[in-house]
Amino acid sequence: MPVTDEAEAHEPDLTWLEEDRLHEECGVFGIFNHPDAAALTALGLHALQHRGQEAAGIVSFDGEHFHTERRLGLVGDHFTSRPVIDRLGGDMAVGHVRYSTCGDAVMRNVQPLFVDLESGGFSLCHNGNLTNALTLRESLIKKGAICQSTTDTEVILHLVARSEKRLFVEKYIEALLQVEAAMPWWAPTRNSSARDPYGIRPLVLGRLGEAWVLASETCALDIIGAEFVREVENGEVVVATRDGLESHRFVPKYPARLCIFEYIYFARPDSIIGGRSVYDVRKEMGRQLAREAPANGDMVVPIPDSGVPAAIGYAQESGLPFEFGIIRNHYVGRTFIEPEQRIRQLGVKLKHSANELQVKGKSIVLIDDSVVRGTTSVKIVQMMREAGAKEVHMRISSPPITHPDFYGIDTPDQDKLLAAHRTLEEMRAFIGADSLAFISVDGIYKAMGYESRDDDHPQFTDHCFTGEYPTRLRDREGPPQQKQLSFLAEVG
Amino acid sequence: MPVTDEAEAHEPDLTWLEEDRLHEECGVFGIFNHPDAAALTALGLHALQHRGQEAAGIVSFDGEHFHTERRLGLVGDHFTSRPVIDRLGGDMAVGHVRYSTCGDAVMRNVQPLFVDLESGGFSLCHNGNLTNALTLRESLIKKGAICQSTTDTEVILHLVARSEKRLFVEKYIEALLQVEAAMPWWAPTRNSSARDPYGIRPLVLGRLGEAWVLASETCALDIIGAEFVREVENGEVVVATRDGLESHRFVPKYPARLCIFEYIYFARPDSIIGGRSVYDVRKEMGRQLAREAPANGDMVVPIPDSGVPAAIGYAQESGLPFEFGIIRNHYVGRTFIEPEQRIRQLGVKLKHSANELQVKGKSIVLIDDSVVRGTTSVKIVQMMREAGAKEVHMRISSPPITHPDFYGIDTPDQDKLLAAHRTLEEMRAFIGADSLAFISVDGIYKAMGYESRDDDHPQFTDHCFTGEYPTRLRDREGPPQQKQLSFLAEVG
Amino acid sequence: MPVTDEAEAHEPDLTWLEEDRLHEECGVFGIFNHPDAAALTALGLHALQHRGQEAAGIVSFDGEHFHTERRLGLVGDHFTSRPVIDRLGGDMAVGHVRYSTCGDAVMRNVQPLFVDLESGGFSLCHNGNLTNALTLRESLIKKGAICQSTTDTEVILHLVARSEKRLFVEKYIEALLQVEAAMPWWAPTRNSSARDPYGIRPLVLGRLGEAWVLASETCALDIIGAEFVREVENGEVVVATRDGLESHRFVPKYPARLCIFEYIYFARPDSIIGGRSVYDVRKEMGRQLAREAPANGDMVVPIPDSGVPAAIGYAQESGLPFEFGIIRNHYVGRTFIEPEQRIRQLGVKLKHSANELQVKGKSIVLIDDSVVRGTTSVKIVQMMREAGAKEVHMRISSPPITHPDFYGIDTPDQDKLLAAHRTLEEMRAFIGADSLAFISVDGIYKAMGYESRDDDHPQFTDHCFTGEYPTRLRDREGPPQQKQLSFLAEVG
Amino acid sequence: MPVTDEAEAHEPDLTWLEEDRLHEECGVFGIFNHPDAAALTALGLHALQHRGQEAAGIVSFDGEHFHTERRLGLVGDHFTSRPVIDRLGGDMAVGHVRYSTCGDAVMRNVQPLFVDLESGGFSLCHNGNLTNALTLRESLIKKGAICQSTTDTEVILHLVARSEKRLFVEKYIEALLQVEAAMPWWAPTRNSSARDPYGIRPLVLGRLGEAWVLASETCALDIIGAEFVREVENGEVVVATRDGLESHRFVPKYPARLCIFEYIYFARPDSIIGGRSVYDVRKEMGRQLAREAPANGDMVVPIPDSGVPAAIGYAQESGLPFEFGIIRNHYVGRTFIEPEQRIRQLGVKLKHSANELQVKGKSIVLIDDSVVRGTTSVKIVQMMREAGAKEVHMRISSPPITHPDFYGIDTPDQDKLLAAHRTLEEMRAFIGADSLAFISVDGIYKAMGYESRDDDHPQFTDHCFTGEYPTRLRDREGPPQQKQLSFLAEVG
């Protein structure tokens, strides 16, 4: 058993095991032409809170001045007070929630960023990572650019600022084209928005009366009662104006490749992406998993909350009863005091507890949506056994994660991934379950309505399972990266 | 439709409808004789966080000095940092989480309270309300007592301080006996703890190595790995000493009458009270509800999170599929900026959203655990219809709430209770559902394993459904209460 | 040389020598019947800021509620903002600035204190120390009183609260009479004010239109343009009402004995006490000092700021030129971060520096108003020599301080007083001056206009020079005080 | 009387008259090669606090990383705590105190600024204003530079960053040369420092053991015991290295022209500039004033603190007694809550009060060092009369200020300057004095040891009196400046 009771006995404080989770990237929301722009942006960000809990920011524009409010913490903690909303005047606003995929959790990195251009102010926020950000940053600094943050986003700002094109949309596209092999999208208050050439991150367009709305997911349209219009296309720039919507393409049109983790884990279950209900897809993954890897058990138990829809599907397909054998404490995950140690290490025991009388003496089929390092699985299997479970069969509704992500998902180094270098039996032994199974790669494509993965033109971005990255990884090339991002030590 | 779209159209800000919920009271945790007393207390309070989210406090005692840290906000926001825990030295500690049932959400009311007695320091926290607190407070002030807070708890402090008994436990019991018709329990760092004569609020005793632990619920024992010993009896004072546990009775022994809302709503589903799993009881209530009030529908949909176990029971009994047709946003409820307006008014739309593709065109059976004012139900039924539900059948796993509580549950005035003066049909019309049914009073007793309610000696405190209060309501007697609690205006 | 260069060389940080100063006690201001009560109180406190810089507080009363704002720091830092003043509604207010003579510099000790009495609210602040406060506190706690602070002031609150007299002024006087051997005075918002039986601390009465004003010094009347009416008499209670001013005596009338340090050091030079200009008295002390102890020097140099008026007098009497040979940095003394270490240890070098080109090669006559431990004098003489002074003659415009104070002045223990156990020559050697002289005790009485001290009925409280305390020192009697004021450790 | 009692009667709050003062610019301190670099920098800045009280910052460099701490408020409020100093690791540090001559009092404008260059980090602070900053800023933004602050200092950063020179000192000089008609100087942690071509602002070089120290004034060397080496020359760049000190010139050598206000008002009296004691120069100006404009009076009264040295000189020359007829309250000027309204409007009454018994019935000669708008003079003359002064003769130890400054002194627009468009008699009538006189321009040159002003090659920068600006005022040329510095509204 890799984690012993003794170890815990000596550490009755708050630092157990790291949480074994791919971390959400970011969420973006923008609205143009509405008198309550900032208040609606706060609501939209609240609906997108699951995409990032470390910081939130809103920038608004009143036709003359930009107003900015950025905070560490949750949207609901800071953007619900009248004075804050009142300071954010104007009828267009853009907001951002973030999990620190890049750059430390300090104020100078909180988005949206703002910059004075010659032709006026410009505010930008961005979801995802650039794979050539370091390369571009070095090149910019060589040319005398002064970088104030360590985010990828600032790199785009500089590219826009330095463009010698005349129109803003041209500057914008020129910047997009330099962001080599990029998958970001963003939403400046300059009422423009773009989605990367592959459409890796989602972006939807909505309408609320006369106003245009842009958001990461449809749930952010729902909360304010906005109507879904369409998704922004991969490689498209949309510009909202008082006369309507302009659309520009900056790369030729080819099929999008959405990050499959949006379906598996990131998006909210009530969001609709690519015409599919995220909840339905997850349930269908559970059904497919039940077909591929049935288990002999007394009940199906989800690891809440993310394993719930797949567990319902598994239960429905297998005919086993669905029970909450594990209870989740929802008051977790907001301790910013010591980010490195706390946010990531406040772990399983604080978050999950066994529903002991349910579990005792039973053979249970545990459903989770993914396994990263396996550390949470170890703890949960152990917790089930301590609660008296007779057998524990683990079923995972995504394939083994064998490769890290470089497009905005916070993944550990490859050698920390449970599935990177282990056989299924080694993984089972590590986790301590009586049996272990993953859905197949083709299985998830089936759950999405395809026959199988199209290996020539894959329908989704799925390198975490397949190792096939859609873009060149410029910053990872050449000698190993020892680059110092900034000479400034962060001191809070 | 009582709530119109127009109303919302004019209020796109953050103040919709009040949340329709009985609010949690408080949670208490104490530990004696453990070197990590404060850290373990923080964990215990974290497990009890569902019992109160407005404030938390810990007092510890190091044999010479008491140390106190009290904060507005969640346990995890303040009591996870090393410096805070380190300041709370000593091997005994007591902590409290609170929802402001009494006294405003200001620092001077945050528990535990501390006082210098002649014989040493004394710290006390308390769960529940006194029904003669105002009467006692007036009498104490007449005798020259100086009250610093507006909490009931301080009244008990004064009674202990003024007792002329010699031993602390005698003083303590003398105070308990004056707290007429009381149902509180508390846990001073003076390693004593008591439960009210009726046992209305739960209190359990645990053991962790050489340490004694006292907590509101067993889930707080589980988080630190403490062993459950027994419940503290109603009318019992327990005193933990280095030599063992003393037990004193301050009223004769008779059967306890736990507040039935602990099973219905307050306690965490993985807690065990009176030998019953709370989760099982809730599921059983769902089953009983299905037997009493079947519904023709395509699926069973819980109002998350509190309606989930009953919905699982209802689905299992009825054979209908269980589906998450409503998604809950867990990032809610932490805005302390303007408590009156925000905490209570940030409502349904921020918390729940429809899982549209699931619900569309379906006849759904909505399960909730209780209806208070009915305002949430109105909104949720409306939300289901807007999402395209064909029919909405509402089923409630507790009987109609017709009477307010005065023992620590934050209930609205009686005339605001939906069920106080309405027929079932009037309630259905108000809510806008196609059908509506509640479980019967005897039904919940059946779900608990009884034949029916014993009207002569009711097994639980259930006045909210029956109007039968277990104690005299002294502060409510005589002329209507216009009393000014304090001449000091609260200004943050 | 007691302080070596080596010592400093190893401590280039911010902790030099303790400041050698008797610390100011407190200042009080109250106003009754003015629509801008709180704003005027803020101004009055600002004028009294020299009497206490650690904390300030204002309580106002609007006829229905009391409002309270208390802060660590300066008046000008907190009580100049509109929102703070606006929250302090009502036409009567009372305020307090304090140096922590008693009780730690923590919020719970900041005055004014407030309490709910049976008959309404009551707010009190107080200047000076009780000599039987500990004795009274013990007795009160024995009777069940709950003390929230460790200040003397709270003791008075309890005495008022417990009085069984009918009228407030009677309760108040009853409390005053128990404060044995007292020298406090205070100013509750209950529009009453009292001065101790000896009149040790000053208290003046003023008029601003229809409003009554009470303040520690006349400079607080001047700043708001109020007219000086008279001093409150020793042993008098004055009660301002809308019909006029009531006066009550609680002890028979006998001549007052103001603390002579008000003239020497505490009061602002532009205040008028007992009909005398404080500035004039100080200058006259300098003149008398010049007559008693002439010095051969090239110039008279004050230790700024407190030595300045005496130095002007000395220069005028001696005919020597007056020069600022020492420059004071006024941006000192506001560091609350680590009160024990910082406030008291940020010393001479941070505050004073030599005006080198003035001093070089000259024989200088240094004038200071007092010497406590002598540590500042050591440093300043050393600084003068390092700047090239040929000779340094030290002249002090008060007699040697041989006894500590117990009435509200923060004096060190007797054995730390330079003059307690040393001859004049030993003191000179310690300080390192070429000559040293103090004014005589009779000399200061001469400067006040008397022939000499009347040893039978001394005109002032002067025990620091004479050892003759005007009252019994109850808390100092019996076995040595090892009392623990509170079992609660202060943790910020 | 321009200011009536009625006006005040209606404004008993905290907003009287604006303070009539030229505001201090900035102070800089740097140290290289000392293990306690940050602590010593804090002390140096404390000694320079009179040059700017709004904000302070320190950047240190530990050989690998830069560390930065910047705060609104006084040095002593923030830079005395161990944790702050400890975070500023390394053996070189640079610090800055500022009065907001340029850019609002917001954090993003607090110096020193930091930037990542290609070759490493670079930190810069700067004293004075550029006269072509706006012009340069516009040009930089046109070239794609992203400006994060609105300070002049950032312009220099960009020029350095964009230089294509190889060596840092070359980049630095290239930037200096573009700063057309400049008078700044600065002190980067890159251990270099420069003084403008005219030497308008002072800069001294000192030595503390092996360490090199650079500071605005000698008083900052004195506080840490550093030895004065020499002044940095105008047009010189000095670079401290471990091997010694390099000196570079970026303009040919010609005589310096120090800003004469350093002697009149800005520098601390114990500083030595150009070999002269500032205190002596001020006293000599008072003597010269007495010779030029004698007055019949009973006493000489300074307006404290700045008028004191001149008043001592005037008294010595005239033979009249020197008395403090006006008392200054030193607890003023620290209210950052509403900078526009508060810092500048908390005025005369809060700062000065009459020493009434001194002044009554006397004919007084008031000495001040300068008159800007005249508003303070009006109030003080009025205060003297209200205190009973028989006659008030005003004497000013600097010539009439007729022209604004553009080099870092915060002067009002020209039409608000009392002396810009008024005759002496009109000024006297405005102020309400019985007589008024200023020292002559030649008079101040005499006080400095010259025969008279050399109009061909003036020895000092004195355009405020003469209108002769030493440099071209590029930003003031062309059409009237309506430029919007930034599109970002400042919201705290």
mmCIF file with all atom_site columns, N, CA and C in Angstrom, chain A residues 221-247:
data_model
loop_
_atom_site.group_PDB
_atom_site.id
_atom_site.type_symbol
_atom_site.label_atom_id
_atom_site.label_alt_id
_atom_site.label_comp_id
_atom_site.label_asym_id
_atom_site.label_entity_id
_atom_site.label_seq_id
_atom_site.pdbx_PDB_ins_code
_atom_site.Cartn_x
_atom_site.Cartn_y
_atom_site.Cartn_z
_atom_site.occupancy
_atom_site.B_iso_or_equiv
_atom_site.pdbx_formal_charge
_atom_site.auth_seq_id
_atom_site.auth_comp_id
_atom_site.auth_asym_id
_atom_site.auth_atom_id
_atom_site.pdbx_PDB_model_num
ATOM 1  N N  . LEU A 1 221 ? -24.848 31.333 -21.214 1.00 0.00 ? 221 LEU A N  1
ATOM 2  C CA . LEU A 1 221 ? -25.964 32.003 -21.898 1.00 0.00 ? 221 LEU A CA 1
ATOM 3  C C  . LEU A 1 221 ? -27.246 31.765 -21.115 1.00 0.00 ? 221 LEU A C  1
ATOM 4  N N  . ASP A 1 222 ? -27.430 30.522 -20.657 1.00 0.00 ? 222 ASP A N  1
ATOM 5  C CA . ASP A 1 222 ? -28.657 30.152 -19.953 1.00 0.00 ? 222 ASP A CA 1
ATOM 6  C C  . ASP A 1 222 ? -28.878 31.008 -18.710 1.00 0.00 ? 222 ASP A C  1
ATOM 7  N N  . ILE A 1 223 ? -27.829 31.250 -17.944 1.00 0.00 ? 223 ILE A N  1
ATOM 8  C CA . ILE A 1 223 ? -28.020 31.926 -16.657 1.00 0.00 ? 223 ILE A CA 1
ATOM 9  C C  . ILE A 1 223 ? -28.584 33.327 -16.838 1.00 0.00 ? 223 ILE A C  1
ATOM 10 N N  . ILE A 1 224 ? -28.281 33.967 -17.965 1.00 0.00 ? 224 ILE A N  1
ATOM 11 C CA . ILE A 1 224 ? -28.824 35.304 -18.183 1.00 0.00 ? 224 ILE A CA 1
ATOM 12 C C  . ILE A 1 224 ? -29.980 35.289 -19.171 1.00 0.00 ? 224 ILE A C  1
ATOM 13 N N  . GLY A 1 225 ? -30.383 34.109 -19.562 1.00 0.00 ? 225 GLY A N  1
ATOM 14 C CA . GLY A 1 225 ? -31.523 34.036 -20.468 1.00 0.00 ? 225 GLY A CA 1
ATOM 15 C C  . GLY A 1 225 ? -31.209 34.424 -21.900 1.00 0.00 ? 225 GLY A C  1
ATOM 16 N N  . ALA A 1 226 ? -29.943 34.350 -22.282 1.00 0.00 ? 226 ALA A N  1
ATOM 17 C CA . ALA A 1 226 ? -29.582 34.674 -23.668 1.00 0.00 ? 226 ALA A CA 1
ATOM 18 C C  . ALA A 1 226 ? -29.849 33.470 -24.566 1.00 0.00 ? 226 ALA A C  1
ATOM 19 N N  . GLU A 1 227 ? -30.123 33.774 -25.815 1.00 0.00 ? 227 GLU A N  1
ATOM 20 C CA . GLU A 1 227 ? -30.444 32.738 -26.788 1.00 0.00 ? 227 GLU A CA 1
ATOM 21 C C  . GLU A 1 227 ? -29.147 32.269 -27.458 1.00 0.00 ? 227 GLU A C  1
ATOM 22 N N  . PHE A 1 228 ? -28.985 30.958 -27.612 1.00 0.00 ? 228 PHE A N  1
ATOM 23 C CA . PHE A 1 228 ? -27.833 30.414 -28.313 1.00 0.00 ? 228 PHE A CA 1
ATOM 24 C C  . PHE A 1 228 ? -27.971 30.692 -29.805 1.00 0.00 ? 228 PHE A C  1
ATOM 25 N N  . VAL A 1 229 ? -26.944 31.274 -30.424 1.00 0.00 ? 229 VAL A N  1
ATOM 26 C CA . VAL A 1 229 ? -26.992 31.531 -31.862 1.00 0.00 ? 229 VAL A CA 1
ATOM 27 C C  . VAL A 1 229 ? -26.225 30.447 -32.620 1.00 0.00 ? 229 VAL A C  1
ATOM 28 N N  . ARG A 1 230 ? -24.938 30.345 -32.334 1.00 0.00 ? 230 ARG A N  1
ATOM 29 C CA . ARG A 1 230 ? -24.120 29.308 -32.960 1.00 0.00 ? 230 ARG A CA 1
ATOM 30 C C  . ARG A 1 230 ? -22.786 29.277 -32.240 1.00 0.00 ? 230 ARG A C  1
ATOM 31 N N  . GLU A 1 231 ? -21.972 28.270 -32.541 1.00 0.00 ? 231 GLU A N  1
ATOM 32 C CA . GLU A 1 231 ? -20.608 28.274 -32.041 1.00 0.00 ? 231 GLU A CA 1
ATOM 33 C C  . GLU A 1 231 ? -19.761 29.148 -32.956 1.00 0.00 ? 231 GLU A C  1
ATOM 34 N N  . VAL A 1 232 ? -18.773 29.827 -32.378 1.00 0.00 ? 232 VAL A N  1
ATOM 35 C CA . VAL A 1 232 ? -17.778 30.475 -33.217 1.00 0.00 ? 232 VAL A CA 1
ATOM 36 C C  . VAL A 1 232 ? -16.973 29.364 -33.875 1.00 0.00 ? 232 VAL A C  1
ATOM 37 N N  . GLU A 1 233 ? -16.680 29.539 -35.150 1.00 0.00 ? 233 GLU A N  1
ATOM 38 C CA . GLU A 1 233 ? -15.958 28.469 -35.841 1.00 0.00 ? 233 GLU A CA 1
ATOM 39 C C  . GLU A 1 233 ? -14.472 28.494 -35.533 1.00 0.00 ? 233 GLU A C  1
ATOM 40 N N  . ASN A 1 234 ? -13.840 27.347 -35.686 1.00 0.00 ? 234 ASN A N  1
ATOM 41 C CA . ASN A 1 234 ? -12.373 27.337 -35.568 1.00 0.00 ? 234 ASN A CA 1
ATOM 42 C C  . ASN A 1 234 ? -11.796 28.197 -36.680 1.00 0.00 ? 234 ASN A C  1
ATOM 43 N N  . GLY A 1 235 ? -10.798 29.007 -36.312 1.00 0.00 ? 235 GLY A N  1
ATOM 44 C CA . GLY A 1 235 ? -10.176 29.877 -37.301 1.00 0.00 ? 235 GLY A CA 1
ATOM 45 C C  . GLY A 1 235 ? -11.013 31.075 -37.697 1.00 0.00 ? 235 GLY A C  1
ATOM 46 N N  . GLU A 1 236 ? -12.005 31.400 -36.908 1.00 0.00 ? 236 GLU A N  1
ATOM 47 C CA . GLU A 1 236 ? -12.875 32.530 -37.240 1.00 0.00 ? 236 GLU A CA 1
ATOM 48 C C  . GLU A 1 236 ? -12.667 33.682 -36.247 1.00 0.00 ? 236 GLU A C  1
ATOM 49 N N  . VAL A 1 237 ? -12.734 34.899 -36.752 1.00 0.00 ? 237 VAL A N  1
ATOM 50 C CA . VAL A 1 237 ? -12.804 36.077 -35.889 1.00 0.00 ? 237 VAL A CA 1
ATOM 51 C C  . VAL A 1 237 ? -14.192 36.679 -36.070 1.00 0.00 ? 237 VAL A C  1
ATOM 52 N N  . VAL A 1 238 ? -14.913 36.864 -34.972 1.00 0.00 ? 238 VAL A N  1
ATOM 53 C CA . VAL A 1 238 ? -16.198 37.551 -35.087 1.00 0.00 ? 238 VAL A CA 1
ATOM 54 C C  . VAL A 1 238 ? -16.076 38.924 -34.437 1.00 0.00 ? 238 VAL A C  1
ATOM 55 N N  . VAL A 1 239 ? -16.669 39.905 -35.057 1.00 0.00 ? 239 VAL A N  1
ATOM 56 C CA . VAL A 1 239 ? -16.634 41.270 -34.551 1.00 0.00 ? 239 VAL A CA 1
ATOM 57 C C  . VAL A 1 239 ? -18.070 41.753 -34.406 1.00 0.00 ? 239 VAL A C  1
ATOM 58 N N  . ALA A 1 240 ? -18.456 42.027 -33.169 1.00 0.00 ? 240 ALA A N  1
ATOM 59 C CA . ALA A 1 240 ? -19.797 42.546 -32.933 1.00 0.00 ? 240 ALA A CA 1
ATOM 60 C C  . ALA A 1 240 ? -19.785 44.056 -33.106 1.00 0.00 ? 240 ALA A C  1
ATOM 61 N N  . THR A 1 241 ? -20.718 44.555 -33.880 1.00 0.00 ? 241 THR A N  1
ATOM 62 C CA . THR A 1 241 ? -20.839 46.003 -34.039 1.00 0.00 ? 241 THR A CA 1
ATOM 63 C C  . THR A 1 241 ? -22.301 46.370 -33.812 1.00 0.00 ? 241 THR A C  1
ATOM 64 N N  . ARG A 1 242 ? -22.561 47.670 -33.759 1.00 0.00 ? 242 ARG A N  1
ATOM 65 C CA . ARG A 1 242 ? -23.947 48.073 -33.553 1.00 0.00 ? 242 ARG A CA 1
ATOM 66 C C  . ARG A 1 242 ? -24.804 47.733 -34.782 1.00 0.00 ? 242 ARG A C  1
ATOM 67 N N  . ASP A 1 243 ? -24.132 47.481 -35.889 1.00 0.00 ? 243 ASP A N  1
ATOM 68 C CA . ASP A 1 243 ? -24.880 47.165 -37.105 1.00 0.00 ? 243 ASP A CA 1
ATOM 69 C C  . ASP A 1 243 ? -25.054 45.669 -37.324 1.00 0.00 ? 243 ASP A C  1
ATOM 70 N N  . GLY A 1 244 ? -24.401 44.866 -36.534 1.00 0.00 ? 244 GLY A N  1
ATOM 71 C CA . GLY A 1 244 ? -24.534 43.426 -36.728 1.00 0.00 ? 244 GLY A CA 1
ATOM 72 C C  . GLY A 1 244 ? -23.227 42.745 -36.458 1.00 0.00 ? 244 GLY A C  1
ATOM 73 N N  . LEU A 1 245 ? -23.077 41.545 -37.008 1.00 0.00 ? 245 LEU A N  1
ATOM 74 C CA . LEU A 1 245 ? -21.920 40.750 -36.688 1.00 0.00 ? 245 LEU A CA 1
ATOM 75 C C  . LEU A 1 245 ? -21.083 40.548 -37.933 1.00 0.00 ? 245 LEU A C  1
ATOM 76 N N  . GLU A 1 246 ? -19.814 40.909 -37.874 1.00 0.00 ? 246 GLU A N  1
ATOM 77 C CA . GLU A 1 246 ? -18.889 40.591 -38.961 1.00 0.00 ? 246 GLU A CA 1
ATOM 78 C C  . GLU A 1 246 ? -18.185 39.278 -38.656 1.00 0.00 ? 246 GLU A C  1
ATOM 79 N N  . SER A 1 247 ? -17.868 38.554 -39.698 1.00 0.00 ? 247 SER A N  1
ATOM 80 C CA . SER A 1 247 ? -17.094 37.330 -39.518 1.00 0.00 ? 247 SER A CA 1
ATOM 81 C C  . SER A 1 247 ? -15.887 37.366 -40.443 1.00 0.00 ? 247 SER A C  1
#
